[in-house]
Tab-separated table of C-alpha atoms in Angstrom:
chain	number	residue	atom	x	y	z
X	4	UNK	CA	75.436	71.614	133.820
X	5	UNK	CA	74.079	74.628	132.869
X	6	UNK	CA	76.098	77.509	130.374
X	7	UNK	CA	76.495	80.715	131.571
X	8	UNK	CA	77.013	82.738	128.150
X	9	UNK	CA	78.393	86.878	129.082
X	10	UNK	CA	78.537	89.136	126.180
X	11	UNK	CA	80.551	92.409	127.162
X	12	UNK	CA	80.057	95.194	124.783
X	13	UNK	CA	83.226	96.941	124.516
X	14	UNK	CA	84.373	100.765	123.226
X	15	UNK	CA	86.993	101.370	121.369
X	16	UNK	CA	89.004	98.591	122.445
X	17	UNK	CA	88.221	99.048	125.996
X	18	UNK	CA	84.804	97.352	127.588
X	19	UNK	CA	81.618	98.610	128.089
X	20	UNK	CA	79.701	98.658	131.561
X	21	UNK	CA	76.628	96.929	130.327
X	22	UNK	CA	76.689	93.165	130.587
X	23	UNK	CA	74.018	91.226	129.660
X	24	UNK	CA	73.988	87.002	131.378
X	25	UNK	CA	71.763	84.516	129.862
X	26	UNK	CA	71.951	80.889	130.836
X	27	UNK	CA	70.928	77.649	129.079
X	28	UNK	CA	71.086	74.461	129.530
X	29	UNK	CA	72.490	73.284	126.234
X	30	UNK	CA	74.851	75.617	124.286
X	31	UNK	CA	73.934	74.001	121.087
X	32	UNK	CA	70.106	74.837	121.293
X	33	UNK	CA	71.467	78.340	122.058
X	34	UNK	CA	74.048	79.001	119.259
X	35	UNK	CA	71.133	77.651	116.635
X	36	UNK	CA	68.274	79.378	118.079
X	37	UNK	CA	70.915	82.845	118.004
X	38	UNK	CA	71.114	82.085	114.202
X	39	UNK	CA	67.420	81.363	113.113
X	40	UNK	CA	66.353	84.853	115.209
X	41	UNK	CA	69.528	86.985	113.238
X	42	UNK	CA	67.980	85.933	110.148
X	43	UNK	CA	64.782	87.637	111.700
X	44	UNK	CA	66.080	90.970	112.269
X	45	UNK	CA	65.546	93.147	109.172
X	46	UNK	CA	62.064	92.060	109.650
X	47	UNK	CA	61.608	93.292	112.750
X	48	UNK	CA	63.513	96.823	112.626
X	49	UNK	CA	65.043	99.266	110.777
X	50	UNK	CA	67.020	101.851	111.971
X	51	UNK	CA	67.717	105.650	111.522
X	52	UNK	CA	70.703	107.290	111.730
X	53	UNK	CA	71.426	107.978	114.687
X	54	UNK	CA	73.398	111.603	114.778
X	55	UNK	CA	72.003	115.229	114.138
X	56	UNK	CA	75.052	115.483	111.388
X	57	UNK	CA	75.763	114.729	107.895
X	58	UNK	CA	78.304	111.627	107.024
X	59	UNK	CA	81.132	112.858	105.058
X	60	UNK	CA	80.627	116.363	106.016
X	61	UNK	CA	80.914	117.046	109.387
X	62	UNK	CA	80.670	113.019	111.312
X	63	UNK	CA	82.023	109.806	109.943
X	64	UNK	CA	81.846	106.224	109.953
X	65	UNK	CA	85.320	105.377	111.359
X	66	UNK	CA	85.201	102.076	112.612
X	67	UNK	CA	82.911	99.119	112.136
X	68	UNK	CA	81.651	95.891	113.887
X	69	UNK	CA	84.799	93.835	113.673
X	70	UNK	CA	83.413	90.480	112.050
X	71	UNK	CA	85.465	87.442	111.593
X	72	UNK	CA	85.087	85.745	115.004
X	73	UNK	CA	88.562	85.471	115.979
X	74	UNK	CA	91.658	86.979	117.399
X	75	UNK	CA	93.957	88.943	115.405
X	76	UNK	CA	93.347	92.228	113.808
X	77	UNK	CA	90.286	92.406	113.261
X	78	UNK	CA	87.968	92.962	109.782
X	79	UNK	CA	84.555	94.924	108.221
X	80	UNK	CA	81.856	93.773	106.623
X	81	UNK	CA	83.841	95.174	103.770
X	82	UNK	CA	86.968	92.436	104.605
X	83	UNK	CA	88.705	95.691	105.505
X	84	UNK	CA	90.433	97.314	107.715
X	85	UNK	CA	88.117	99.602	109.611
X	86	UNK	CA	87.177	98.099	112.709
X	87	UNK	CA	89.797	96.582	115.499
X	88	UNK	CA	90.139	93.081	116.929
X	89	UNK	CA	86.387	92.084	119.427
X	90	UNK	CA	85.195	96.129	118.360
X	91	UNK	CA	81.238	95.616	118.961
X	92	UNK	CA	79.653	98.430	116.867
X	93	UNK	CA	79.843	101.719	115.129
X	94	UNK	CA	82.026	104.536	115.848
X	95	UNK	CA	80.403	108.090	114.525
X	96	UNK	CA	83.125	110.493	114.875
X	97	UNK	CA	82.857	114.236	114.939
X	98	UNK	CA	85.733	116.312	112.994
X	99	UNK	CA	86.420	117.862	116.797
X	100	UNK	CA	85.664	118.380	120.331
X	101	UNK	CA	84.897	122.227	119.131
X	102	UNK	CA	82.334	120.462	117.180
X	103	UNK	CA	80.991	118.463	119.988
X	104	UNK	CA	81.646	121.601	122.501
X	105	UNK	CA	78.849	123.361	119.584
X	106	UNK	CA	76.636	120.384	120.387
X	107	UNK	CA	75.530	117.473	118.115
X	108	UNK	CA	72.126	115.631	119.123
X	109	UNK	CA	71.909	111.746	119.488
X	110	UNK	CA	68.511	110.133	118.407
X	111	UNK	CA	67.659	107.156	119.112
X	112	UNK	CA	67.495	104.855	116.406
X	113	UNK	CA	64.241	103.013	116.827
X	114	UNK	CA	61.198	102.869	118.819
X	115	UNK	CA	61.330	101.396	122.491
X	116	UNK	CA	62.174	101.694	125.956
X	117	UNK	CA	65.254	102.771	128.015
X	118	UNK	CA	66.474	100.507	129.953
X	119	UNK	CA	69.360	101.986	131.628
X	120	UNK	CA	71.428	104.935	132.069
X	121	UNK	CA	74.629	106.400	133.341
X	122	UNK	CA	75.743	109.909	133.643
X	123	UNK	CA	78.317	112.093	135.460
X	124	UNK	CA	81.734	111.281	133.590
X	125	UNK	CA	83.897	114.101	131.790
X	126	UNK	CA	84.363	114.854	128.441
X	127	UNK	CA	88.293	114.409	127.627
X	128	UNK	CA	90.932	112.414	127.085
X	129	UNK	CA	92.215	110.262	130.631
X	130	UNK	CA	95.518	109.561	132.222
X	131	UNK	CA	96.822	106.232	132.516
X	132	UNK	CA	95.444	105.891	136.485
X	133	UNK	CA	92.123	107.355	135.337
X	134	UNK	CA	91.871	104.787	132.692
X	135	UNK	CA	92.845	101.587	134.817
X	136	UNK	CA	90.786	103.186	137.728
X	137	UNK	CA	87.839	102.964	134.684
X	138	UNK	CA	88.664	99.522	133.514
X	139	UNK	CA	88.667	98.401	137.425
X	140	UNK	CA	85.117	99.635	137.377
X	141	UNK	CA	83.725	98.883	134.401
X	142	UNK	CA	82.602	102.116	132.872
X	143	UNK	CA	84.784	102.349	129.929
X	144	UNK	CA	81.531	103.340	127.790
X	145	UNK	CA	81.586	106.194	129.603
X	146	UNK	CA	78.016	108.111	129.642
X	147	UNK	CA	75.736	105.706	127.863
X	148	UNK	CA	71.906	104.419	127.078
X	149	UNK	CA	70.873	100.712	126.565
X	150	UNK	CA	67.596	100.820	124.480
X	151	UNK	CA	65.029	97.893	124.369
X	152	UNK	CA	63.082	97.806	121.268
X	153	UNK	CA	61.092	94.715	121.608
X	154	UNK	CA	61.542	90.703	120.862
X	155	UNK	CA	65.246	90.583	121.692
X	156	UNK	CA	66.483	93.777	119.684
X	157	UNK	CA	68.404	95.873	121.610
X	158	UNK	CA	70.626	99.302	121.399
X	159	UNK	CA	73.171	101.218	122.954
X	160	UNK	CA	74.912	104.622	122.927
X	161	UNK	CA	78.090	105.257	124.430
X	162	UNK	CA	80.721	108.027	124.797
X	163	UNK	CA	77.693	110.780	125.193
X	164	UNK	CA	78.320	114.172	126.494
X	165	UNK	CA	77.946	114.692	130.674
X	166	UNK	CA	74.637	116.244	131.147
X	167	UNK	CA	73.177	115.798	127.791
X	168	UNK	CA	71.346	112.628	128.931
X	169	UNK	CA	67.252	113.732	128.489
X	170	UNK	CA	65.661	110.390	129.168
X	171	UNK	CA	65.145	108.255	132.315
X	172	UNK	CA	65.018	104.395	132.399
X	173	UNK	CA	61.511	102.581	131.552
X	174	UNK	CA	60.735	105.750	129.518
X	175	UNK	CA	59.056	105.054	126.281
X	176	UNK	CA	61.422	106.686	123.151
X	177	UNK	CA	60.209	107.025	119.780
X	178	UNK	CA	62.495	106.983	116.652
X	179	UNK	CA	64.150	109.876	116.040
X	180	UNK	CA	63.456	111.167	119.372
X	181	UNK	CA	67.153	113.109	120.974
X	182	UNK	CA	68.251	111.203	123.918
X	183	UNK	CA	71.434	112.980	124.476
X	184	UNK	CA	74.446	114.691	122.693
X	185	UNK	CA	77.603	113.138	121.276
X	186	UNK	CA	80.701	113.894	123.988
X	187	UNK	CA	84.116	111.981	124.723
X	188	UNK	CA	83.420	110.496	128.135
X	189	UNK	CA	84.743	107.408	129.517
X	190	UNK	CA	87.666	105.350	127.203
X	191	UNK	CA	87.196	107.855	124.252
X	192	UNK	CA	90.480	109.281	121.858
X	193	UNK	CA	88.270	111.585	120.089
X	194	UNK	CA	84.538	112.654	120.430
X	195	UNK	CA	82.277	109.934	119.029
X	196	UNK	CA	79.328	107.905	119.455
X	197	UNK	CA	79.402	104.146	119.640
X	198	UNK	CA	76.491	102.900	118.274
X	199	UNK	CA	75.919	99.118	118.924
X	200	UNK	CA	73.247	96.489	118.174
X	201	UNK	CA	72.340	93.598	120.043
X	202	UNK	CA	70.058	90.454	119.134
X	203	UNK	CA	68.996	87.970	122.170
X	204	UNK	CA	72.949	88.783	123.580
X	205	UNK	CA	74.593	88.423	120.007
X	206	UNK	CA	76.225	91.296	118.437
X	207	UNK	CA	74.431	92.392	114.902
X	208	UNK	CA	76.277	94.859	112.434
X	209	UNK	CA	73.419	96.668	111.289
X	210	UNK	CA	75.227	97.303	107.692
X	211	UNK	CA	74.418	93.914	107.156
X	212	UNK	CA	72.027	92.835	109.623
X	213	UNK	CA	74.428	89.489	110.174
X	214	UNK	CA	75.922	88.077	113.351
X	215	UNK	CA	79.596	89.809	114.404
X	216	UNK	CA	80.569	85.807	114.288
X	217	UNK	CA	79.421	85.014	110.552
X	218	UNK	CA	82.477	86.650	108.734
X	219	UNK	CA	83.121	89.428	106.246
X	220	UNK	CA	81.465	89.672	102.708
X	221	UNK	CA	78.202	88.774	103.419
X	222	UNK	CA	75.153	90.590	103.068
X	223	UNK	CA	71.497	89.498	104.480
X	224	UNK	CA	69.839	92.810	104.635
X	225	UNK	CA	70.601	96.545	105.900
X	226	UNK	CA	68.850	97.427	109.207
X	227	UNK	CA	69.196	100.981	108.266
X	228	UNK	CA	65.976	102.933	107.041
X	229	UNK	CA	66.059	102.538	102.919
X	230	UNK	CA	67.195	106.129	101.241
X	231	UNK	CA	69.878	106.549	104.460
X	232	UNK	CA	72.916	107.527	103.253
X	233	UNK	CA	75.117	104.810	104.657
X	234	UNK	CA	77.583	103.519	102.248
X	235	UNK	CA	80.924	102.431	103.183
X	236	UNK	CA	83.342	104.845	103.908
X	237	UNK	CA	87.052	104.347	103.130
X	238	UNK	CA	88.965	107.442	104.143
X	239	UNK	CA	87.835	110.641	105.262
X	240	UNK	CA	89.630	114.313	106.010
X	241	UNK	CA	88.017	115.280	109.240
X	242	UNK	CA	89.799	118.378	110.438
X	243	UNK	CA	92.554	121.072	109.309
X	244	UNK	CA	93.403	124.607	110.033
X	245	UNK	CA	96.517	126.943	109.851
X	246	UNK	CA	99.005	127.613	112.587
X	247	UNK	CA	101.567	130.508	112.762
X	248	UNK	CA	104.159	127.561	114.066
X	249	UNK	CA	104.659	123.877	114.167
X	250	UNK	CA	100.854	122.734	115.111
X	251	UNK	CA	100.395	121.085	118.911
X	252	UNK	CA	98.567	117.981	117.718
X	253	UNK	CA	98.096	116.742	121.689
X	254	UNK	CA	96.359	120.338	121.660
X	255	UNK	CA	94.115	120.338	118.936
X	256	UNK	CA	93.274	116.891	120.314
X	257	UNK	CA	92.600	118.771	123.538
X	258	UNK	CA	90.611	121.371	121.837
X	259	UNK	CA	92.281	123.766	120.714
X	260	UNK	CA	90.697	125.762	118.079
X	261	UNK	CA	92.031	127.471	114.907
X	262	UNK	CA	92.758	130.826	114.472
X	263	UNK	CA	90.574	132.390	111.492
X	264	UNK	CA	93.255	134.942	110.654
X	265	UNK	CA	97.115	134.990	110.896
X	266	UNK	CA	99.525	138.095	111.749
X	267	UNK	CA	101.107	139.491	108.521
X	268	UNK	CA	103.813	138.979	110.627
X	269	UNK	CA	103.791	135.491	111.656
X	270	UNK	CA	107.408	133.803	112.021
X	271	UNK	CA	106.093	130.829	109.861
X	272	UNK	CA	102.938	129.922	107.827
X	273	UNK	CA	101.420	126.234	108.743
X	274	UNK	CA	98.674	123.959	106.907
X	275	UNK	CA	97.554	120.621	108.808
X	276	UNK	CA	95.053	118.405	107.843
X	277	UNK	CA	93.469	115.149	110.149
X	278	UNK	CA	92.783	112.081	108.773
X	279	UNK	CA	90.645	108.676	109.595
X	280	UNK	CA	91.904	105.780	107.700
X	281	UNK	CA	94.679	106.222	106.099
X	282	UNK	CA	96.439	103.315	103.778
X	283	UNK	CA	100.058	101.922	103.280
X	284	UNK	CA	100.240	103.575	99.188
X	285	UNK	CA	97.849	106.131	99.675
X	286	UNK	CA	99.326	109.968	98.218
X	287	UNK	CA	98.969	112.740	100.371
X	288	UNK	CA	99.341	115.991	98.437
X	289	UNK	CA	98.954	119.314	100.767
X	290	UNK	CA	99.340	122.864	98.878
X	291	UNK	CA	98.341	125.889	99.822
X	292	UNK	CA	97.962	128.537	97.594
X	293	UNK	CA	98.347	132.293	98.178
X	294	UNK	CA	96.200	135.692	97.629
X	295	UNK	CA	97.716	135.982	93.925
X	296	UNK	CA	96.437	132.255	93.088
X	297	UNK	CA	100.506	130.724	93.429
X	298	UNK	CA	101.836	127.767	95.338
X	299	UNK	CA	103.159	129.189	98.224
X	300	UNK	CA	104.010	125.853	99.583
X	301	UNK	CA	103.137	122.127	98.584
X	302	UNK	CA	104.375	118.092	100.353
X	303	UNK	CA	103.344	114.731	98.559
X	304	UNK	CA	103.859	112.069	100.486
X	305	UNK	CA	103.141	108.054	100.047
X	306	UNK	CA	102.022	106.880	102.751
X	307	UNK	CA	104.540	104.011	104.593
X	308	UNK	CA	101.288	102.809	107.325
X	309	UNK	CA	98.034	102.231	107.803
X	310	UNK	CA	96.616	104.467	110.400
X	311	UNK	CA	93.191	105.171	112.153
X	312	UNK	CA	93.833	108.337	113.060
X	313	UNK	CA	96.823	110.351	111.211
X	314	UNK	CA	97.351	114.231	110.643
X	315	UNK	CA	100.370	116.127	108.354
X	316	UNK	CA	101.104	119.818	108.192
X	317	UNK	CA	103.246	121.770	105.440
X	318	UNK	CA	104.611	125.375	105.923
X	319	UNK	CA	107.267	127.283	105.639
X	320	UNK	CA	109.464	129.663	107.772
X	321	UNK	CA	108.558	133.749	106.674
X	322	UNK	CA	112.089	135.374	107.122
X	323	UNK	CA	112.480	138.761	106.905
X	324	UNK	CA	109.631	139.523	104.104
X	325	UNK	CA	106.396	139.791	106.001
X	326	UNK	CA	103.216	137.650	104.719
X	327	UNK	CA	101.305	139.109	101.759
X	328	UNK	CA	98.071	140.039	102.833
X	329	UNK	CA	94.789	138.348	101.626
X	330	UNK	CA	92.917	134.625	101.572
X	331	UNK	CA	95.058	132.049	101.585
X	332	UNK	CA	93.256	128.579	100.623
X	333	UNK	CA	94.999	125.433	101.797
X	334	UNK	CA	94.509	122.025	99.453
X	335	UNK	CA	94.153	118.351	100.394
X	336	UNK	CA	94.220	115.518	98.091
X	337	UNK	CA	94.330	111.719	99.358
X	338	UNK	CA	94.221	109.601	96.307
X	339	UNK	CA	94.380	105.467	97.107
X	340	UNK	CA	95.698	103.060	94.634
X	341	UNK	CA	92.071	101.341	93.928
X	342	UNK	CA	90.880	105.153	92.499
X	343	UNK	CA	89.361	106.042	95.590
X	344	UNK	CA	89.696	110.146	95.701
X	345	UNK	CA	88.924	112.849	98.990
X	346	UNK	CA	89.664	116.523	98.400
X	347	UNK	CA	89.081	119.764	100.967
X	348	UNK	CA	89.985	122.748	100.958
X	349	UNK	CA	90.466	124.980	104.165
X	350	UNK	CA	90.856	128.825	104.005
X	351	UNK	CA	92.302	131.454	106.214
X	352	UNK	CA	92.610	135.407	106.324
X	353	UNK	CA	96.300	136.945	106.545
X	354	UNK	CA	96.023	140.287	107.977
């Protein structure tokens, strides 16, 4: 009897709407001819980034190809703990969806043909019927582009911005060439791009250029252009702002944006900072320091979870005795027990 073999590439644990079917008649032949072509792969094609932003500035690596090939958590290439359990790619994420409202382009990563399309789904976070309505149909990738590049290789882009889409299928792409913008359409928490590779149906993490099924710590050779900056990135400190009040994080989720200057007579002074990949152990130290150069208010906290996607504020209530009036300059330290170290500072005018 013939196999039937289905890979579903899926989005942030939800699936994607392209499925690709290939049958054979023995499923050894296939699993042995999958592994002789992955070992082809860095010959064939390298990659460039795909995002008109800088990593660890303004977009981040949040979330890898989850490779050890079983149920459970899920692991990197790193054997850590950024990636979830059957994740099929790489999740770029923007610090916020007033970033992605500004517009960030999407190239595409290599030279080939589009195969397929879709457009015409929202930007924004779904309700629970919107999301199983999604699931029922199969379009939890949300606006997305399937690139062929030739001999097997293939690419995809998902979560992309409605109406940004500037290609049409069979069109010949170049690399480098903007296909679309980053949005938050279909089964999205945040605005990213989902960037997944694909090699004869098996899923390829191009940090490594290995098979999803072959395991963590191994290393044949980066698909990524040489001279990319691509390293692997532990923690990052996405977003932060000030707030005259206890900040709406289902808001700022939303969109909200930050005010640039708070009313010398504000009720209460706020600092919040957003996080990707936080650590059980990790210190969080928040301070924010006033016109004069004091502390005018300052939380450490250890850190009790691990956690995708965390934020933390620090304030304090005014009273009576208005704000002084100036730049205040709000601090943010993570520091994680293996020496790894992110600092930011945000700044806002009291007036």
């Amino acid at each position: 009897m013939p196999l039937v073999f289905a890979v579903i590439i899926k989005s942030m644990k939800k699936m994607y709407f392209f499925i690709f079917i290939v049958i054979f008649s023995y499923p050894s032949v296939f699993c042995n001819k999958l592994y002789a072509q992955s070992h082809e792969i860095s010959n064939s094609s390298k990659f460039l980034f795909p995002l008109g932003c800088t990593q660890g500035i303004d977009c981040w690596a949040v979330n890898y190809v989850d490779v050890d090939g079983i149920e459970g958590d899920g692991q990197d290439f790193k054997c850590g703990p950024k990636t979830y359990d059957g994740h099929k790619g790489t999740d770029f994420a923007l610090g916020s969806i007033v970033q992605m409202r500004s517009g960030v382009d999407v190239f595409a990563a290599a030279n080939g043909r589009v195969q397929r399309i879709r457009d015409g789904q929202s930007d924004r976070l779904k309700t629970d019927e919107e999301i199983a309505t999604m699931k029922e149909n199969k379009k939890e990738c949300g606006n997305g582009i399937l690139i062929d590049h030739g001999n097997g290789l293939q690419s995809i882009y998902c979560h992309l911005r409605e109406g940004s889409i500037i290609v049409k299928p069979k069109q010949k792409i170049r690399a480098g060439q903007k296909i679309a913008q980053v949005g938050q359409s279909g089964m999205a928490e945040f605005p990213h791009l989902h960037f997944g590779v694909m090699w004869e149906g098996g899923i390829i993490d191009p940090y490594t250029g290995e098979l999803s099924t072959q395991g963590c710590g191994k290393m044949k050779e980066r698909m990524w252009h040489i001279g990319l900056p691509m390293d692997y990135n532990p923690v990052a400190i996405f977003d932060g702002g000030f707030r005259s009040k206890s900040p709406d994080f289902e808001a700022i989720k939303r969109g909200a944006e930050n005010p640039q200057t708070l009313s010398l007579g504000s009720a209460a002074f706020v600092f919040w900072v957003g996080f990707y990949n936080v650590e059980k152990g990790d210190k969080v130290i928040l301070k924010v320091i006033d016109p004069d150069g004091n502390i005018f208010v300052q939380r450490n906290e250890v850190l009790a979870k691990n956690r995708a996607r965390q934020y933390y504020y620090t304030g304090r209530k005014i009273g009576r005795v208005q704000l002084q009036s100036g730049t205040y300059a709000g601090h943010v330290r993570i520091e994680r027990v293996n020496g790894v170290v992110r600092e930011k500072e945000f700044r806002v005018s009291v007036r």
